[in-house]
Amino acid sequence: MSETAVHGEAVDWESEDEDSDDSEEEEEEYTSPSQPPSSSNFDKDRHLVYLQMMYELLPYHYQSQEINRLTLAHFIISGLHFLGATDRVDKDAVAKWVLSFQAFPSNRALLKKGEFYGFYGSRSSQFPIDENGDLTHNNSHLASTYCALAILKVIGYDLSTIDSESLLLSLKNLQQDDGSFMPIHTGGETDLRFVYCAAAISDMLGDWSGMDKEKAKNYILNCQSYDGGFGLIPGSESHGGGTYCAIASLRLMGFIGADLLSNDTSSSILDPSLLLNWSLQRQASDGGFQGRTNKRSDTCYAFWIGAVLKLIGGDAFIDKVALRQFLLSCQSKYGGFSKFPGALPDLYHSYYGYTAFSFLEEPGLSPLCPELGLPLLTSL
Amino acid sequence: MDSDATVPLSERPEWSDVVPLSQDDGPNPVVPIAYKEDFRETMDYFRAIYRSDERSPRALRLTEEALRLNSGNYTVWHFRRLVLEELDHDLFEELKFIESIAKDNSKNYQLWHHRRWVAEKLGPAVAGKELDFTRSILSVDAKHYHAWSHRQWALQALGGWENELDYCHELLEADVFNNSAWNQRYYVITRSPSLGGLKPMRESEVSYTVKAILANPGNESSWRYLKALYKDDTKSWISDPSVSSVCLKVLSRTDCFHGFALSTVLDLLCDGLRPTNEHRDSVKALANEDPETNLANLVCTILCRVDPIRANYWAWRKSKITVAI
């Protein structure tokens, strides 16, 4: 059983854990009502056990995601923080470990060579620097950089103390002419996920010098589909994850405000009415949210779409009771959440299950920062 | 692929000169992974040749082994590309390699990025192959997001638009609820260099879509597509009799979901449609409530009942109605 992390090779909604089960499920028609929930409540204690287990050792099933180890760490550590279990994490050890993934050029002249100096996703391709102080292979990855900064932010590390100069200077090496971003300078697919990573990184570091916001905005707007949602690339089908990346990025960059729905739309860069309608229509009759029209409900879209609605001011229109019931039917008796009712839990769906419950203001959970997908800290 | 791939690398004579390089997890590693031995060993050998930058035939075979264990490792994919270039390897063979990896795991970005890299190098000569490959993936999962993205890229970069609308129709015949296929229709009519764009295609597409709506009025995809055909042309949207007519036809039926027809009527009214008696009568026939004089208000009221999960939204829409009809 292989699941996939969201960030890292990042935001992999379209990998195994999203739709692959559809083809298996097609054989057993999903006509039955959702199985009775393992509990009629959010089972915080069981989730803590699940996360604690993962924190100590990830089972071998996760080896196929090991290139994104920082992402897995983010899900676990940030997940623990959502559940209020901040004391279970050795903050100093974590900070040291995360910072050890940061790549630096040996001299500034190297910054012009087009490489990105951010964070690696894992140790697997990180080698010691050579005699000249150079990196032998720079595999800094944009999504891993997001996860690294997210972990540090969540554990309360002061991001202003990070040496982010080369990071910000080299970030623009990943931005394309059309405004999109590549994840890694050696080449990779460009799409909205990495625009989002770049925007979130800039926001967390409080410095926008690393990206051309105007170009990024234009790319985002080009990704809006005819039905109001956003695809991951221009022309592609509107998708919950793509829509989240689009709206959260626009919000982080300051192009849209919290008042998008209530304000006179003629002054806005996008007409929110069709977006609102599309987003709300993603709530299916089983109470859950689907990632695309006519697809099955999946736990994680409760966050991706829920956060979009929160950001544009339309979350009051969600049927939160029905959503909660659906999510509880995806709650695993082992702790964690699965994609669908009755499936086995995985870290990605667990994390977004926690963010969804935070969005629903579940008592005992940290509040949510929707544009970063992180627990809101009461103090830094 | 090494014929003795099940033999550990350390026991293969071919690799006896290489010292495997283990992962340096550093002090106090966080979230350690319980690697299986074969995985660990393969990656140790990969690290060794990656570090020494050995771009040889055996390096190529090793990347294959590594990718079969972990097709998401972008470092391995990248190194494989370097080796392919160095060896001037047959890229048509590489297409086949990608297809074999795709059998077990077609849902990762790295595989598709690699496919695109290869196809780009081979150029328009492989336009047909890319359409065939994506078609084969879509035959197993007709909504496969990566396959659709790749297919759209292939059409733009390599060509082959001629049969695409027919292909969409084929998929919609199999499943009219396939939103990806509807999306592809829109892609074709707006971007195909041989079709002239949305306006010239509108009439035939409206006719196609109306048929689909009448066959399945509860299909959100077809309603959205219908509206898309009038994108940025509100005047035609509210004045085209086909649009009103399909709404009224659906509303007059007792055997189907009315929600999308009603919300379409609502949108039309808010966009300036002057309702006829037929509009009023159709809507009133569905009202359990006292019919209000404002038709748009009444539509919202009915929607609160017919689409209860979004009742708050329809109530809000009602509060926002400015048209006095």
XYZ file of C-alpha atoms in Angstrom:
705
model
C 0.000 0.000 0.000
C 1.570 3.173 -1.080
C 0.279 6.546 -0.214
C 1.605 9.807 -1.292
C 2.397 12.999 0.441
C 0.970 16.228 -0.741
C 3.935 18.442 -0.824
C 7.384 17.485 -1.754
C 7.097 15.972 -5.059
C 4.411 17.670 -3.883
C 0.835 18.212 -3.606
C 0.247 14.900 -5.254
C -3.508 14.862 -5.305
C -3.461 12.957 -8.494
C -1.329 10.141 -7.244
C -2.355 6.868 -5.783
C -4.188 7.972 -2.777
C -6.545 10.235 -4.652
C -8.158 8.574 -7.537
C -6.416 5.260 -7.970
C -8.820 3.546 -5.666
C -11.570 4.536 -8.053
C -10.542 1.889 -10.504
C -10.484 -0.704 -7.769
C -13.666 0.549 -6.277
C -15.408 0.390 -9.599
C -15.475 -3.345 -9.213
C -17.229 -3.103 -5.913
C -19.796 -0.443 -6.570
C -19.816 2.221 -3.975
C -23.521 2.104 -3.417
C -23.566 1.286 0.253
C -24.032 4.108 2.687
C -20.923 5.008 4.622
C -20.073 2.553 7.345
C -20.949 3.594 10.854
C -18.189 5.834 12.181
C -15.722 4.269 14.552
C -16.895 6.888 16.971
C -19.378 9.698 16.805
C -16.669 12.044 17.973
C -13.314 13.261 16.861
C -11.076 10.684 18.509
C -8.192 12.881 19.584
C -6.469 10.302 21.760
C -6.353 7.737 18.996
C -4.967 10.331 16.578
C -2.245 11.161 19.075
C -1.276 7.497 19.289
C -1.196 7.279 15.493
C 0.960 10.369 15.090
C 3.261 9.415 17.928
C 3.869 6.036 16.309
C 4.673 7.696 12.998
C 6.892 10.244 14.667
C 9.003 7.486 16.172
C 9.237 5.324 13.094
C 7.563 5.415 9.726
C 6.647 1.923 8.544
C 8.318 0.622 5.393
C 5.252 1.460 3.294
C 6.480 5.039 3.374
C 9.847 4.225 1.834
C 8.441 4.989 -1.596
C 7.852 8.538 -0.387
C 11.192 8.914 1.295
C 12.357 11.593 -1.116
C 9.734 13.734 0.599
C 10.663 12.912 4.136
C 10.375 16.545 5.197
C 6.806 16.502 3.978
C 6.001 13.445 6.060
C 7.669 15.135 9.026
C 5.523 18.201 8.429
C 2.332 16.175 8.465
C 3.321 14.525 11.724
C 4.726 17.527 13.563
C 2.164 20.040 12.357
C -0.494 17.397 12.950
C 0.613 17.059 16.574
C 0.386 20.804 16.884
C -3.172 20.839 15.576
C -3.988 18.339 18.301
C -2.353 20.547 20.903
C 0.397 18.032 21.641
C 3.267 20.442 21.198
C 5.128 18.942 24.137
C 5.575 15.634 22.300
C 8.052 17.188 19.919
C 11.634 17.956 20.835
C 11.669 21.399 19.286
C 15.396 21.911 19.414
C 16.136 18.569 17.823
C 13.545 19.178 15.150
C 14.806 22.671 14.358
C 18.364 21.433 14.086
C 17.318 18.543 11.885
C 15.225 20.686 9.559
C 17.924 23.326 9.215
C 20.439 20.630 8.308
C 18.550 20.232 5.024
C 19.239 23.765 3.912
C 21.499 24.216 0.891
C 23.936 27.103 0.582
C 26.139 28.253 -2.285
C 29.832 28.452 -1.440
C 29.963 31.899 -2.975
C 27.501 34.445 -4.263
C 28.653 34.210 -7.842
C 27.061 30.789 -7.967
C 23.643 32.348 -7.487
C 23.726 33.550 -11.059
C 24.053 30.043 -12.385
C 20.357 29.398 -12.132
C 20.278 26.969 -9.239
C 17.833 27.228 -6.368
C 19.254 27.182 -2.856
C 16.451 26.049 -0.594
C 15.872 22.895 1.376
C 16.331 19.272 0.401
C 13.414 16.944 0.906
C 15.419 14.146 2.450
C 18.868 12.817 3.159
C 18.705 10.341 0.353
C 20.460 12.566 -2.155
C 22.179 14.972 0.156
C 25.933 14.665 0.159
C 28.566 16.454 2.207
C 30.069 19.543 0.587
C 33.332 19.006 -1.221
C 36.779 20.523 -0.565
C 35.821 23.796 -2.228
C 32.775 24.106 -0.056
C 30.487 23.407 -2.980
C 27.435 21.233 -3.027
C 28.092 18.221 -5.197
C 24.451 17.839 -6.065
C 21.974 20.547 -5.263
C 18.547 18.972 -5.021
C 16.838 21.849 -3.268
C 13.128 21.488 -3.868
C 10.456 24.144 -3.626
C 7.859 22.009 -1.894
C 10.420 20.671 0.591
C 11.338 24.275 1.304
C 7.713 25.035 2.079
C 7.552 22.041 4.418
C 10.813 22.971 6.133
C 9.642 26.495 6.846
C 6.211 25.245 7.866
C 7.695 22.900 10.449
C 9.934 25.625 11.823
C 7.070 28.069 11.988
C 4.805 25.589 13.707
C 7.326 24.717 16.413
C 7.771 28.407 17.096
C 11.191 28.885 15.548
C 11.906 32.496 14.656
C 12.056 32.439 10.870
C 13.754 35.814 10.764
C 16.881 34.168 12.135
C 17.166 31.857 9.152
C 19.834 32.747 6.652
C 17.387 33.217 3.824
C 19.381 35.515 1.577
C 20.472 32.950 -0.972
C 17.079 31.295 -0.783
C 15.249 34.453 -1.764
C 17.804 35.511 -4.328
C 17.665 32.152 -6.058
C 13.918 31.586 -5.789
C 13.314 33.525 -8.973
C 15.520 31.065 -10.845
C 12.578 28.690 -10.621
C 9.972 31.099 -11.988
C 9.101 30.697 -15.663
C 8.210 33.347 -18.222
C 4.544 32.514 -17.934
C 4.672 33.122 -14.180
C 4.593 29.486 -13.091
C 7.293 27.822 -11.007
C 9.431 24.725 -11.449
C 10.007 22.728 -8.292
C 13.730 22.132 -8.812
C 16.249 23.809 -11.089
C 17.260 20.552 -12.771
C 13.801 20.547 -14.321
C 10.344 19.441 -13.510
C 6.707 20.010 -14.216
C 5.435 23.553 -13.726
C 1.999 24.137 -12.303
C -0.013 25.925 -9.646
C 1.325 23.826 -6.780
C 4.713 25.447 -7.027
C 3.327 28.948 -7.454
C 1.642 28.285 -4.133
C 4.844 26.983 -2.542
C 6.732 30.078 -3.694
C 4.035 32.394 -2.353
C 3.834 30.575 0.971
C 7.613 30.635 1.330
C 7.726 34.347 0.584
C 4.936 34.980 3.057
C 6.578 32.983 5.818
C 9.889 34.752 5.282
C 8.135 38.083 4.999
C 9.984 38.928 1.800
C 8.576 39.005 -1.721
C 11.767 39.836 -3.576
C 12.114 36.248 -4.727
C 9.169 36.180 -7.086
C 7.400 38.283 -9.672
C 3.926 38.495 -8.147
C 2.309 40.060 -11.162
C 3.440 37.258 -13.458
C 2.386 34.684 -10.907
C -1.041 36.296 -10.696
C -1.451 36.150 -14.454
C -0.552 32.476 -14.515
C -3.063 31.797 -11.777
C -5.841 33.598 -13.609
C -5.020 31.635 -16.747
C -5.702 28.485 -14.782
C -9.324 29.357 -14.105
C -11.631 26.975 -15.892
C -14.949 27.750 -17.585
C -16.836 26.468 -14.545
C -15.228 28.832 -12.031
C -12.764 26.440 -10.409
C -9.056 26.330 -11.179
C -7.063 23.580 -12.854
C -3.446 22.891 -12.059
C -2.301 24.196 -15.435
C -4.095 26.404 -17.987
C -6.722 24.352 -19.805
C -6.897 21.556 -17.290
C -10.000 20.457 -15.452
C -10.988 22.450 -12.383
C -9.719 20.744 -9.283
C -9.962 21.266 -5.531
C -6.229 21.331 -4.983
C -5.604 23.621 -7.929
C -8.321 25.964 -6.712
C -6.799 26.063 -3.260
C -3.353 26.870 -4.646
C -4.838 29.605 -6.817
C -6.908 31.332 -4.152
C -4.452 30.913 -1.291
C -1.658 32.314 -3.480
C -3.723 35.312 -4.549
C -4.571 35.934 -0.931
C -0.978 35.598 0.264
C 0.210 37.928 -2.484
C -2.414 40.467 -1.503
C -4.411 40.420 -4.730
C -7.651 39.429 -3.055
C -8.944 40.216 0.385
C -11.262 38.647 2.907
C -14.027 40.792 1.531
C -14.032 39.271 -1.938
C -17.670 38.225 -1.828
C -19.083 41.215 -0.117
C -17.308 43.828 -2.173
C -18.200 45.224 -5.516
C -16.780 42.569 -7.804
C -15.979 44.942 -10.628
C -12.889 46.066 -8.784
C -11.669 42.562 -8.143
C -9.310 40.628 -10.386
C -11.699 37.730 -10.421
C -15.448 37.256 -10.336
C -16.046 35.258 -7.197
C -19.631 34.253 -7.905
C -18.896 31.353 -10.232
C -15.991 30.265 -8.029
C -18.285 30.307 -5.007
C -20.926 28.319 -6.812
C -18.414 25.744 -8.086
C -16.795 25.377 -4.683
C -20.077 24.864 -2.875
C -21.264 22.393 -5.472
C -18.293 20.212 -4.537
C -20.128 19.174 -1.375
C -21.763 15.900 -2.279
C -24.873 14.233 -0.934
C -22.753 12.152 1.453
C -21.630 15.400 3.092
C -18.038 15.149 1.965
C -16.255 17.241 -0.623
C -15.204 15.952 -4.022
C -12.083 17.173 -5.767
C -13.714 17.459 -9.170
C -17.220 17.395 -10.543
C -18.775 13.930 -10.496
C -15.965 12.334 -8.545
C -16.092 10.610 -5.224
C -15.887 12.523 -1.945
C -12.481 12.415 -0.293
C -11.435 13.583 3.170
C -8.708 15.962 2.027
C -11.000 18.137 -0.067
C -12.780 19.176 3.096
C -9.670 21.230 3.649
C -8.757 22.209 0.090
C -12.257 23.427 -0.751
C -13.209 24.388 2.783
C -10.194 26.679 2.957
C -11.063 28.249 -0.397
C -14.526 29.016 0.917
C -13.083 30.406 4.101
C -10.706 32.629 2.142
C -13.406 34.044 -0.109
C -15.908 34.467 2.708
C -18.323 31.696 1.751
C -17.757 29.037 4.393
C -21.052 29.794 6.115
C -22.782 28.170 3.149
C -21.279 24.747 3.795
C -23.423 22.139 5.490
C -20.984 21.621 8.320
C -23.036 18.971 10.078
C -23.074 16.785 6.987
C -19.367 17.415 6.399
C -18.481 16.439 9.939
C -20.431 13.217 9.598
C -18.635 12.321 6.417
C -15.249 13.042 7.984
C -16.076 10.921 11.011
C -16.911 8.057 8.688
C -13.341 8.358 7.372
C -11.860 8.354 10.855
C -9.876 5.180 11.383
C -10.131 3.042 14.466
C -6.320 2.950 14.346
C -6.201 6.740 14.529
C -5.713 8.948 11.522
C -8.029 9.432 8.570
C -8.449 7.617 5.326
C -9.455 8.938 1.964
C -12.803 7.159 1.906
C -14.891 5.444 4.561
C -13.534 1.998 5.319
C -10.096 2.491 3.772
C -6.830 2.430 5.713
C -5.484 5.709 7.073
C -2.467 7.487 5.683
C -0.504 10.513 6.814
C -1.696 12.823 4.058
C -5.387 12.231 4.645
C -4.823 12.275 8.374
C -3.189 15.681 8.243
C -5.918 17.132 6.080
C -8.509 15.471 8.288
C -7.050 17.410 11.234
C -6.987 20.641 9.250
C -10.608 20.019 8.255
C -11.656 19.519 11.877
C -9.759 22.649 12.804
C -11.660 24.432 10.050
C -14.864 23.101 11.641
C -13.649 24.551 14.952
C -13.502 21.256 16.753
C -12.933 21.977 20.457
C -9.429 21.182 21.620
C -7.849 21.699 18.232
C -5.640 24.635 17.288
C -7.302 27.108 14.977
C -6.441 27.049 11.300
C -4.474 29.446 9.148
C -6.271 28.689 5.893
C -3.866 30.332 3.469
C -0.901 28.387 4.810
C -2.683 25.184 5.767
C -1.065 25.289 9.181
C -2.168 25.523 12.784
C -2.461 29.124 13.881
C -0.126 29.824 16.684
C -1.344 31.789 19.620
C 2.155 33.029 20.185
C 5.352 32.885 18.192
C 17.122 -4.917 -16.628
C 19.658 -7.173 -14.946
C 18.500 -10.740 -15.409
C 19.484 -11.485 -11.842
C 17.639 -8.516 -10.422
C 16.511 -10.499 -7.436
C 20.090 -11.123 -6.404
C 21.301 -8.439 -4.016
C 23.565 -5.924 -5.713
C 26.366 -6.716 -3.307
C 26.412 -10.256 -4.683
C 26.439 -9.309 -8.339
C 29.908 -9.457 -9.915
C 29.037 -6.605 -12.202
C 28.880 -4.283 -9.219
C 31.807 -5.618 -7.247
C 33.945 -2.543 -7.906
C 31.435 -0.134 -6.466
C 31.335 0.773 -2.809
C 27.722 1.440 -1.837
C 27.136 4.795 -0.179
C 24.732 4.677 2.682
C 22.423 7.482 3.550
C 23.838 9.736 6.214
C 20.866 10.272 8.436
C 22.900 12.514 10.701
C 22.599 12.787 14.465
C 19.117 12.613 15.961
C 17.162 11.948 12.787
C 13.512 12.843 12.966
C 10.834 10.547 11.545
C 13.141 7.720 10.535
C 11.804 5.287 7.966
C 11.935 1.504 8.392
C 13.486 0.812 4.997
C 13.371 -2.694 3.644
C 16.762 -4.181 2.898
C 16.437 -4.360 -0.885
C 15.321 -0.746 -1.018
C 18.157 0.412 1.169
C 20.733 -1.479 -0.826
C 19.511 -0.286 -4.207
C 19.566 3.313 -3.035
C 23.045 2.849 -1.535
C 24.363 1.766 -4.923
C 22.462 4.550 -6.647
C 24.000 7.091 -4.304
C 27.426 5.776 -5.157
C 27.087 6.138 -8.911
C 25.185 9.405 -8.550
C 28.008 10.816 -6.512
C 30.680 9.602 -8.879
C 28.489 10.720 -11.770
C 28.886 7.435 -13.603
C 26.819 7.656 -16.784
C 27.133 4.110 -18.046
C 24.848 1.340 -19.262
C 24.902 -0.303 -15.859
C 24.007 3.046 -14.298
C 21.002 3.170 -16.583
C 19.931 -0.287 -15.467
C 20.388 0.694 -11.856
C 18.137 3.720 -12.244
C 15.487 1.364 -13.553
C 15.755 -0.792 -10.451
C 15.612 2.265 -8.237
C 12.579 3.598 -10.070
C 10.738 0.330 -9.780
C 11.140 0.633 -6.026
C 10.396 4.320 -5.917
C 8.975 5.933 -9.003
C 8.578 9.236 -7.199
C 12.268 9.878 -6.711
C 12.907 12.894 -8.906
C 16.658 12.687 -8.321
C 16.800 9.259 -9.913
C 14.661 10.360 -12.865
C 16.897 13.353 -13.436
C 20.034 11.269 -13.305
C 18.480 8.790 -15.699
C 17.970 11.641 -18.178
C 21.632 12.575 -17.870
C 22.619 8.978 -18.551
C 20.227 8.687 -21.487
C 21.812 11.742 -23.053
C 25.340 10.577 -22.391
C 24.677 7.182 -23.929
C 22.578 8.665 -26.733
C 20.101 5.995 -25.828
C 17.233 5.063 -28.126
C 14.415 7.277 -26.932
C 11.746 5.178 -28.605
C 12.884 2.414 -26.275
C 12.583 4.892 -23.447
C 8.940 5.471 -24.310
C 8.416 1.748 -23.839
C 10.273 1.836 -20.551
C 7.971 4.574 -19.298
C 4.965 2.532 -20.331
C 6.222 -0.414 -18.333
C 6.681 1.717 -15.209
C 3.267 3.245 -15.782
C 1.668 -0.197 -15.532
C 2.260 -0.260 -11.803
C 2.204 3.391 -10.996
C 0.936 5.877 -13.501
C -0.021 8.473 -10.962
C 3.116 10.373 -10.277
C 4.284 13.645 -11.732
C 7.860 12.507 -12.292
C 6.888 9.784 -14.712
C 4.817 12.183 -16.790
C 7.459 14.854 -16.735
C 9.937 12.279 -18.003
C 7.546 11.197 -20.719
C 7.159 14.769 -21.824
C 10.923 15.264 -21.862
C 11.328 12.250 -24.119
C 8.419 13.196 -26.370
C 9.727 16.746 -26.721
C 13.031 15.399 -27.930
C 11.374 13.098 -30.425
C 9.053 15.812 -31.714
C 5.912 15.672 -33.903
C 6.907 12.182 -35.047
C 5.500 10.859 -31.795
C 2.255 12.818 -31.775
C 0.354 9.623 -32.483
C 2.228 7.678 -29.822
C 1.400 10.231 -27.158
C -2.260 10.160 -28.052
C -2.180 6.348 -28.035
C -0.382 6.194 -24.708
C -2.737 8.593 -22.973
C -5.693 6.817 -24.529
C -4.511 3.540 -23.056
C -4.178 5.106 -19.608
C -7.584 6.726 -19.937
C -9.120 3.430 -20.957
C -8.390 2.205 -17.437
C -9.155 5.473 -15.688
C -11.020 7.918 -17.883
C -10.451 10.781 -15.455
C -6.694 10.313 -14.979
C -5.540 13.859 -14.365
C -1.919 13.405 -15.446
C -2.932 11.659 -18.639
C -5.279 14.488 -19.545
C -2.611 17.130 -18.866
C -0.132 15.231 -20.989
C -2.663 14.761 -23.742
C -3.430 18.480 -23.790
C 0.264 19.244 -23.940
C 0.787 16.732 -26.755
C -2.012 18.246 -28.826
C -0.570 21.732 -28.419
C 3.053 20.782 -28.952
C 2.854 17.905 -31.387
C -0.540 18.157 -33.052
C -3.200 15.576 -33.802
C -6.372 17.548 -33.071
C -8.421 16.082 -35.905
C -10.104 13.261 -34.004
C -10.130 14.752 -30.541
C -13.742 15.850 -30.458
C -14.771 12.368 -31.573
C -12.641 10.913 -28.802
C -14.422 13.107 -26.266
C -17.728 11.892 -27.632
C -16.562 8.293 -27.322
C -15.750 8.850 -23.667
C -19.002 10.649 -23.019
C -20.949 7.828 -24.609
C -19.305 5.534 -22.091
C -19.893 7.908 -19.203
C -21.691 11.195 -19.738
C -20.725 12.167 -16.173
C -17.042 12.236 -17.089
C -16.198 15.845 -16.307
C -12.676 15.435 -17.731
C -14.121 14.616 -21.125
C -16.385 17.664 -21.022
C -13.385 19.755 -20.042
C -11.483 18.332 -23.003
C -14.329 19.272 -25.323
C -14.000 22.827 -24.179
C -10.241 22.645 -24.643
C -10.645 21.435 -28.207
C -13.274 23.913 -29.327
C -11.391 26.860 -27.885
C -7.861 25.889 -28.864
C -7.893 23.641 -31.879
C -6.261 25.497 -34.759
C -8.672 23.925 -37.214
C -12.019 24.662 -35.579
C -12.402 28.414 -35.535
C -13.094 28.922 -31.856
C -16.047 28.992 -29.535
C -18.552 31.150 -31.413
C -18.536 29.212 -34.689
C -18.773 25.960 -32.736
C -21.512 27.170 -30.417
C -24.558 26.007 -32.310
C -23.429 22.438 -32.785
C -22.066 22.203 -29.265
C -25.269 23.571 -27.755
C -27.231 20.977 -29.633
C -24.892 18.251 -28.408
C -25.057 19.462 -24.838
C -28.834 19.858 -24.763
C -29.182 16.211 -25.773
C -26.850 15.216 -22.962
C -28.729 17.345 -20.434
C -32.097 15.904 -21.384
C -30.737 12.388 -21.049
C -29.351 13.158 -17.576
C -30.662 16.380 -16.060
C -28.810 15.650 -12.826
C -25.417 15.846 -14.524
C -23.624 18.974 -13.369
C -20.952 18.677 -16.094
C -23.298 19.195 -19.007
C -24.990 22.228 -17.444
C -21.629 23.845 -16.745
C -20.519 23.159 -20.273
C -23.679 24.691 -21.670
C -23.032 27.891 -19.783
C -19.405 27.864 -20.881
C -20.486 28.000 -24.507
C -21.725 31.540 -23.819
C -18.697 32.646 -21.875
C -18.309 36.420 -21.967
C -21.468 36.693 -24.071
C -24.295 37.247 -21.605
C -26.517 38.687 -24.307
C -26.552 35.463 -26.295
C -26.820 33.424 -23.091
C -30.071 35.031 -22.078
C -31.531 35.360 -25.552
C -30.756 31.971 -27.072
C -34.042 30.047 -26.993
C -32.176 26.728 -26.697
C -31.050 27.634 -23.209
C -34.467 28.556 -21.860
C -36.011 25.658 -23.662
C -33.824 23.003 -22.060
C -34.519 24.465 -18.617
C -38.239 24.430 -19.177
C -38.206 20.915 -20.556
C -36.383 19.648 -17.491
C -38.581 21.568 -15.087
C -41.693 20.045 -16.620
C -40.472 16.522 -15.900
C -41.381 14.747 -12.713
C -38.728 12.034 -12.865
C -35.548 13.985 -12.367
C -33.490 16.360 -10.274
C -34.456 19.970 -10.951
C -31.653 21.725 -9.119
C -29.404 22.525 -12.049
C -32.295 23.642 -14.235
C -33.507 25.915 -11.468
C -30.101 27.425 -10.773
C -29.676 28.011 -14.496
C -33.004 29.835 -14.582
C -31.855 31.846 -11.583
C -28.637 32.811 -13.327
C -30.528 33.766 -16.477
C -32.907 35.956 -14.514
C -30.078 37.651 -12.655
C -28.302 38.209 -15.962
C -31.312 40.010 -17.389
C -33.607 37.414 -18.911
C -37.209 38.629 -19.042
C -39.253 35.638 -18.021
C -42.200 34.554 -20.093
C -45.397 33.064 -18.764
C -43.929 29.702 -19.579
C -41.038 30.411 -17.229
C -43.377 31.530 -14.487
C -45.710 28.594 -14.855
C -42.907 26.017 -14.888
C -41.403 27.393 -11.732
C -44.692 27.856 -9.934
C -45.611 24.277 -10.678
C -42.662 23.214 -8.536
C -43.465 25.530 -5.676
C -44.956 24.097 -2.517
C -44.690 27.519 -1.004
C -46.870 30.509 -1.703
C -45.693 31.762 -5.051
C -43.908 35.046 -4.654
C -44.307 37.764 -7.185
C -40.562 37.944 -7.705
C -39.715 34.908 -9.800
C -36.036 34.855 -8.888
C -36.951 34.850 -5.204
C -39.284 31.940 -5.776
C -36.597 29.983 -7.586
C -34.293 30.451 -4.602
C -36.985 29.320 -2.208
C -37.542 26.160 -4.192
C -33.804 25.548 -4.406
C -33.529 25.674 -0.626
C -35.872 22.724 -0.549
C -34.634 20.841 -3.600
C -30.916 21.293 -2.819
C -30.952 21.374 0.980
C -27.242 20.864 1.519
C -26.772 24.309 0.005
C -29.837 25.884 1.635
C -27.798 28.633 3.276
C -26.308 29.545 -0.068
C -29.672 29.731 -1.837
C -31.020 31.866 0.982
C -28.068 34.201 0.545
C -28.584 34.294 -3.220
C -32.168 35.276 -2.542
C -31.026 38.141 -0.355
C -28.789 39.383 -3.150
C -31.404 39.533 -5.859
C -31.668 42.968 -7.363
C -33.722 42.196 -10.408
C -37.352 43.208 -9.999
C -39.199 40.459 -11.800
